[in-house]
């Protein structure tokens, strides 16, 4: 056998061995490609499912928040209706008069009206009214100096009595009158504060206080000056 035939024989043997290897590599490539395609498909599906689940959860959260907001609004509206059903209009009016002893008398009339839909009960200890003598400086700084607590006196032939409660039926208005002697001119702060019954306090969800206030400034009134009437006598003679 010559050299050329030997080379062909070797090449044939190599070709015979390479062909199975080729098919093996091709099979492995196909297998790996299929596995990768399957993995990619599964991963993509899982991502899509996760995204859909996330979107559903977010949508559910939005619905829950919306329902919670609606319930909160309804609760606040209910509280407002309850407060409206248990409400009063309170106004303070003061009248200052000069006393002979160089002091001042302050007559305070407090108008209380039941503007709600339920009867109103008010109570206090000693008096619902306080009058504070104030000092002030630097624009908005104030200080409490003295406090006066006039009472609502009840007519009694034997001993002094004062009222400690007030009951208002729906639509009823009452005027409470107080008097206090003030020592000097200046700024005074008047407050009216009464407690309500426990049932109403629970309904309106607060401490159950009826409160209003007002500032007044007390000062002496200058006597009215009479202006002299000047008459031109010449004009009178001509007439």
GROMACS .gro file of C-alpha atoms in nm:
model
  239
    1UNK     CA    1   0.000   0.000   0.000
    2UNK     CA    2   0.150   0.322  -0.105
    3UNK     CA    3   0.157   0.656   0.086
    4UNK     CA    4  -0.147   0.801  -0.092
    5UNK     CA    5  -0.364   0.509  -0.001
    6UNK     CA    6  -0.250   0.531   0.361
    7UNK     CA    7  -0.351   0.900   0.381
    8UNK     CA    8  -0.693   0.825   0.234
    9UNK     CA    9  -0.740   0.542   0.482
   10UNK     CA   10  -0.650   0.767   0.775
   11UNK     CA   11  -0.877   1.043   0.649
   12UNK     CA   12  -1.162   0.793   0.610
   13UNK     CA   13  -1.112   0.671   0.964
   14UNK     CA   14  -1.109   1.027   1.099
   15UNK     CA   15  -1.420   1.111   0.898
   16UNK     CA   16  -1.596   0.805   1.037
   17UNK     CA   17  -1.510   0.913   1.393
   18UNK     CA   18  -1.594   1.286   1.334
   19UNK     CA   19  -1.941   1.218   1.204
   20UNK     CA   20  -2.075   1.077   1.536
   21UNK     CA   21  -1.904   1.359   1.722
   22UNK     CA   22  -2.072   1.609   1.489
   23UNK     CA   23  -2.412   1.459   1.556
   24UNK     CA   24  -2.336   1.449   1.927
   25UNK     CA   25  -2.241   1.819   1.934
   26UNK     CA   26  -2.544   1.905   1.722
   27UNK     CA   27  -2.768   1.709   1.957
   28UNK     CA   28  -2.618   1.882   2.259
   29UNK     CA   29  -2.666   2.222   2.093
   30UNK     CA   30  -3.029   2.141   2.017
   31UNK     CA   31  -3.082   2.015   2.370
   32UNK     CA   32  -2.918   2.319   2.527
   33UNK     CA   33  -3.114   2.548   2.296
   34UNK     CA   34  -3.437   2.378   2.392
   35UNK     CA   35  -3.357   2.399   2.760
   36UNK     CA   36  -3.270   2.769   2.726
   37UNK     CA   37  -3.585   2.838   2.527
   38UNK     CA   38  -3.792   2.657   2.786
   39UNK     CA   39  -3.619   2.848   3.070
   40UNK     CA   40  -3.668   3.177   2.890
   41UNK     CA   41  -4.034   3.097   2.828
   42UNK     CA   42  -4.088   3.001   3.191
   43UNK     CA   43  -3.906   3.312   3.318
   44UNK     CA   44  -4.103   3.537   3.085
   45UNK     CA   45  -4.429   3.375   3.192
   46UNK     CA   46  -4.338   3.410   3.558
   47UNK     CA   47  -4.249   3.778   3.508
   48UNK     CA   48  -4.578   3.841   3.326
   49UNK     CA   49  -4.769   3.660   3.598
   50UNK     CA   50  -4.584   3.855   3.868
   51UNK     CA   51  -4.657   4.183   3.690
   52UNK     CA   52  -5.025   4.092   3.659
   53UNK     CA   53  -5.037   3.993   4.027
   54UNK     CA   54  -4.867   4.319   4.125
   55UNK     CA   55  -5.113   4.518   3.914
   56UNK     CA   56  -5.403   4.332   4.078
   57UNK     CA   57  -5.265   4.400   4.427
   58UNK     CA   58  -5.215   4.767   4.344
   59UNK     CA   59  -5.571   4.790   4.209
   60UNK     CA   60  -5.706   4.621   4.521
   61UNK     CA   61  -5.507   4.865   4.736
   62UNK     CA   62  -5.652   5.160   4.544
   63UNK     CA   63  -6.003   5.024   4.597
   64UNK     CA   64  -5.939   4.972   4.970
   65UNK     CA   65  -5.798   5.325   5.007
   66UNK     CA   66  -6.096   5.466   4.817
   67UNK     CA   67  -6.344   5.278   5.038
   68UNK     CA   68  -6.155   5.392   5.350
   69UNK     CA   69  -6.161   5.753   5.230
   70UNK     CA   70  -6.536   5.732   5.160
   71UNK     CA   71  -6.601   5.588   5.506
   72UNK     CA   72  -6.387   5.860   5.665
   73UNK     CA   73  -6.580   6.131   5.480
   74UNK     CA   74  -6.912   5.976   5.585
   75UNK     CA   75  -6.791   5.960   5.946
   76UNK     CA   76  -6.689   6.327   5.941
   77UNK     CA   77  -7.021   6.422   5.783
   78UNK     CA   78  -7.203   6.225   6.051
   79UNK     CA   79  -7.005   6.404   6.322
   80UNK     CA   80  -7.086   6.740   6.165
   81UNK     CA   81  -7.457   6.653   6.155
   82UNK     CA   82  -7.441   6.549   6.519
   83UNK     CA   83  -7.264   6.871   6.610
   84UNK     CA   84  -7.524   7.066   6.415
   85UNK     CA   85  -7.796   6.885   6.602
   86UNK     CA   86  -7.633   6.990   6.930
   87UNK     CA   87  -7.532   7.351   6.876
   88UNK     CA   88  -7.591   7.691   7.029
   89UNK     CA   89  -7.533   8.050   6.934
   90UNK     CA   90  -7.367   8.248   7.215
   91UNK     CA   91  -7.309   8.625   7.198
   92UNK     CA   92  -7.149   8.860   7.452
   93UNK     CA   93  -7.254   9.225   7.472
   94UNK     CA   94  -7.101   9.468   7.720
   95UNK     CA   95  -7.207   9.814   7.836
   96UNK     CA   96  -6.971  10.033   8.039
   97UNK     CA   97  -7.088  10.304   8.276
   98UNK     CA   98  -6.882  10.540   8.492
   99UNK     CA   99  -6.937  10.508   8.869
  100UNK     CA  100  -6.915  10.792   9.126
  101UNK     CA  101  -6.603  10.637   9.288
  102UNK     CA  102  -6.394  10.687   8.971
  103UNK     CA  103  -6.442  10.321   8.885
  104UNK     CA  104  -6.641  10.160   8.608
  105UNK     CA  105  -6.944   9.935   8.605
  106UNK     CA  106  -6.962   9.671   8.333
  107UNK     CA  107  -7.301   9.524   8.251
  108UNK     CA  108  -7.262   9.207   8.048
  109UNK     CA  109  -7.551   9.044   7.866
  110UNK     CA  110  -7.489   8.697   7.724
  111UNK     CA  111  -7.740   8.582   7.466
  112UNK     CA  112  -7.765   8.203   7.440
  113UNK     CA  113  -7.982   8.043   7.172
  114UNK     CA  114  -8.033   7.675   7.093
  115UNK     CA  115  -7.988   7.654   6.716
  116UNK     CA  116  -7.966   7.273   6.700
  117UNK     CA  117  -8.219   6.993   6.678
  118UNK     CA  118  -8.184   6.865   7.035
  119UNK     CA  119  -8.242   7.018   7.375
  120UNK     CA  120  -7.927   7.171   7.523
  121UNK     CA  121  -7.813   7.139   7.884
  122UNK     CA  122  -7.538   7.361   8.024
  123UNK     CA  123  -7.382   7.367   8.369
  124UNK     CA  124  -7.096   7.542   8.548
  125UNK     CA  125  -6.934   7.585   8.887
  126UNK     CA  126  -7.010   7.924   9.050
  127UNK     CA  127  -7.022   8.116   8.723
  128UNK     CA  128  -6.973   8.058   8.349
  129UNK     CA  129  -6.837   8.411   8.307
  130UNK     CA  130  -6.490   8.548   8.376
  131UNK     CA  131  -6.359   8.900   8.319
  132UNK     CA  132  -5.981   8.939   8.297
  133UNK     CA  133  -5.794   9.268   8.326
  134UNK     CA  134  -5.520   9.258   8.064
  135UNK     CA  135  -5.184   9.419   7.997
  136UNK     CA  136  -5.039   9.430   7.649
  137UNK     CA  137  -4.719   9.530   7.470
  138UNK     CA  138  -4.517   9.473   7.152
  139UNK     CA  139  -4.821   9.439   6.932
  140UNK     CA  140  -4.952   9.091   7.019
  141UNK     CA  141  -4.821   9.010   7.368
  142UNK     CA  142  -5.084   9.007   7.643
  143UNK     CA  143  -5.077   8.921   8.014
  144UNK     CA  144  -5.358   8.837   8.257
  145UNK     CA  145  -5.353   9.062   8.566
  146UNK     CA  146  -5.679   9.030   8.761
  147UNK     CA  147  -5.983   8.809   8.719
  148UNK     CA  148  -6.344   8.881   8.819
  149UNK     CA  149  -6.617   8.618   8.833
  150UNK     CA  150  -6.966   8.772   8.836
  151UNK     CA  151  -7.252   8.529   8.899
  152UNK     CA  152  -7.608   8.491   8.774
  153UNK     CA  153  -7.798   8.578   9.089
  154UNK     CA  154  -8.133   8.417   9.157
  155UNK     CA  155  -8.398   8.623   9.340
  156UNK     CA  156  -8.429   8.487   9.694
  157UNK     CA  157  -8.577   8.661  10.001
  158UNK     CA  158  -8.368   8.466  10.252
  159UNK     CA  159  -8.015   8.427  10.118
  160UNK     CA  160  -7.816   8.485   9.804
  161UNK     CA  161  -7.846   8.215   9.543
  162UNK     CA  162  -7.701   8.188   9.198
  163UNK     CA  163  -7.780   7.967   8.903
  164UNK     CA  164  -7.543   7.684   8.813
  165UNK     CA  165  -7.718   7.534   8.513
  166UNK     CA  166  -7.919   7.627   8.208
  167UNK     CA  167  -8.157   7.419   7.996
  168UNK     CA  168  -8.259   7.529   7.648
  169UNK     CA  169  -8.530   7.365   7.444
  170UNK     CA  170  -8.496   7.362   7.066
  171UNK     CA  171  -8.519   7.717   6.928
  172UNK     CA  172  -8.531   7.882   7.272
  173UNK     CA  173  -8.310   8.184   7.345
  174UNK     CA  174  -8.224   8.327   7.686
  175UNK     CA  175  -8.032   8.633   7.795
  176UNK     CA  176  -7.806   8.606   8.100
  177UNK     CA  177  -7.712   8.932   8.272
  178UNK     CA  178  -7.399   8.998   8.481
  179UNK     CA  179  -7.250   9.299   8.659
  180UNK     CA  180  -6.891   9.360   8.766
  181UNK     CA  181  -6.709   9.665   8.903
  182UNK     CA  182  -6.384   9.744   8.723
  183UNK     CA  183  -6.105   9.938   8.896
  184UNK     CA  184  -5.954  10.128   8.606
  185UNK     CA  185  -5.947  10.197   8.237
  186UNK     CA  186  -5.784   9.950   8.003
  187UNK     CA  187  -5.823   9.628   7.810
  188UNK     CA  188  -6.050   9.351   7.946
  189UNK     CA  189  -6.113   9.000   7.818
  190UNK     CA  190  -6.453   8.836   7.876
  191UNK     CA  191  -6.503   8.460   7.848
  192UNK     CA  192  -6.816   8.247   7.873
  193UNK     CA  193  -6.758   7.877   7.930
  194UNK     CA  194  -7.010   7.608   8.027
  195UNK     CA  195  -7.006   7.230   8.036
  196UNK     CA  196  -7.252   7.017   7.844
  197UNK     CA  197  -7.399   6.685   7.951
  198UNK     CA  198  -7.197   6.367   7.900
  199UNK     CA  199  -7.431   6.225   7.634
  200UNK     CA  200  -7.389   6.528   7.407
  201UNK     CA  201  -7.014   6.535   7.470
  202UNK     CA  202  -6.982   6.173   7.355
  203UNK     CA  203  -7.184   6.246   7.041
  204UNK     CA  204  -6.970   6.540   6.932
  205UNK     CA  205  -6.651   6.353   7.033
  206UNK     CA  206  -6.489   6.633   7.233
  207UNK     CA  207  -6.466   6.772   7.585
  208UNK     CA  208  -6.820   6.909   7.564
  209UNK     CA  209  -6.753   7.279   7.625
  210UNK     CA  210  -6.970   7.571   7.519
  211UNK     CA  211  -6.730   7.863   7.483
  212UNK     CA  212  -6.714   8.215   7.347
  213UNK     CA  213  -6.507   8.525   7.427
  214UNK     CA  214  -6.476   8.896   7.360
  215UNK     CA  215  -6.234   9.184   7.420
  216UNK     CA  216  -6.355   9.527   7.532
  217UNK     CA  217  -6.165   9.848   7.604
  218UNK     CA  218  -6.286  10.056   7.899
  219UNK     CA  219  -6.217  10.429   7.905
  220UNK     CA  220  -6.371  10.748   8.031
  221UNK     CA  221  -6.600  10.933   7.798
  222UNK     CA  222  -6.518  11.293   7.733
  223UNK     CA  223  -6.807  11.534   7.802
  224UNK     CA  224  -6.959  11.672   7.489
  225UNK     CA  225  -6.829  12.018   7.413
  226UNK     CA  226  -7.083  12.287   7.319
  227UNK     CA  227  -6.962  12.484   7.024
  228UNK     CA  228  -7.035  12.860   7.053
  229UNK     CA  229  -7.265  13.005   6.789
  230UNK     CA  230  -7.112  13.311   6.627
  231UNK     CA  231  -7.366  13.556   6.492
  232UNK     CA  232  -7.276  13.850   6.273
  233UNK     CA  233  -7.480  14.143   6.415
  234UNK     CA  234  -7.443  14.328   6.087
  235UNK     CA  235  -7.633  14.055   5.908
  236UNK     CA  236  -7.910  14.071   6.171
  237UNK     CA  237  -7.945  14.451   6.137
  238UNK     CA  238  -7.963  14.426   5.760
  239UNK     CA  239  -8.247  14.176   5.793
   0.00000   0.00000   0.00000
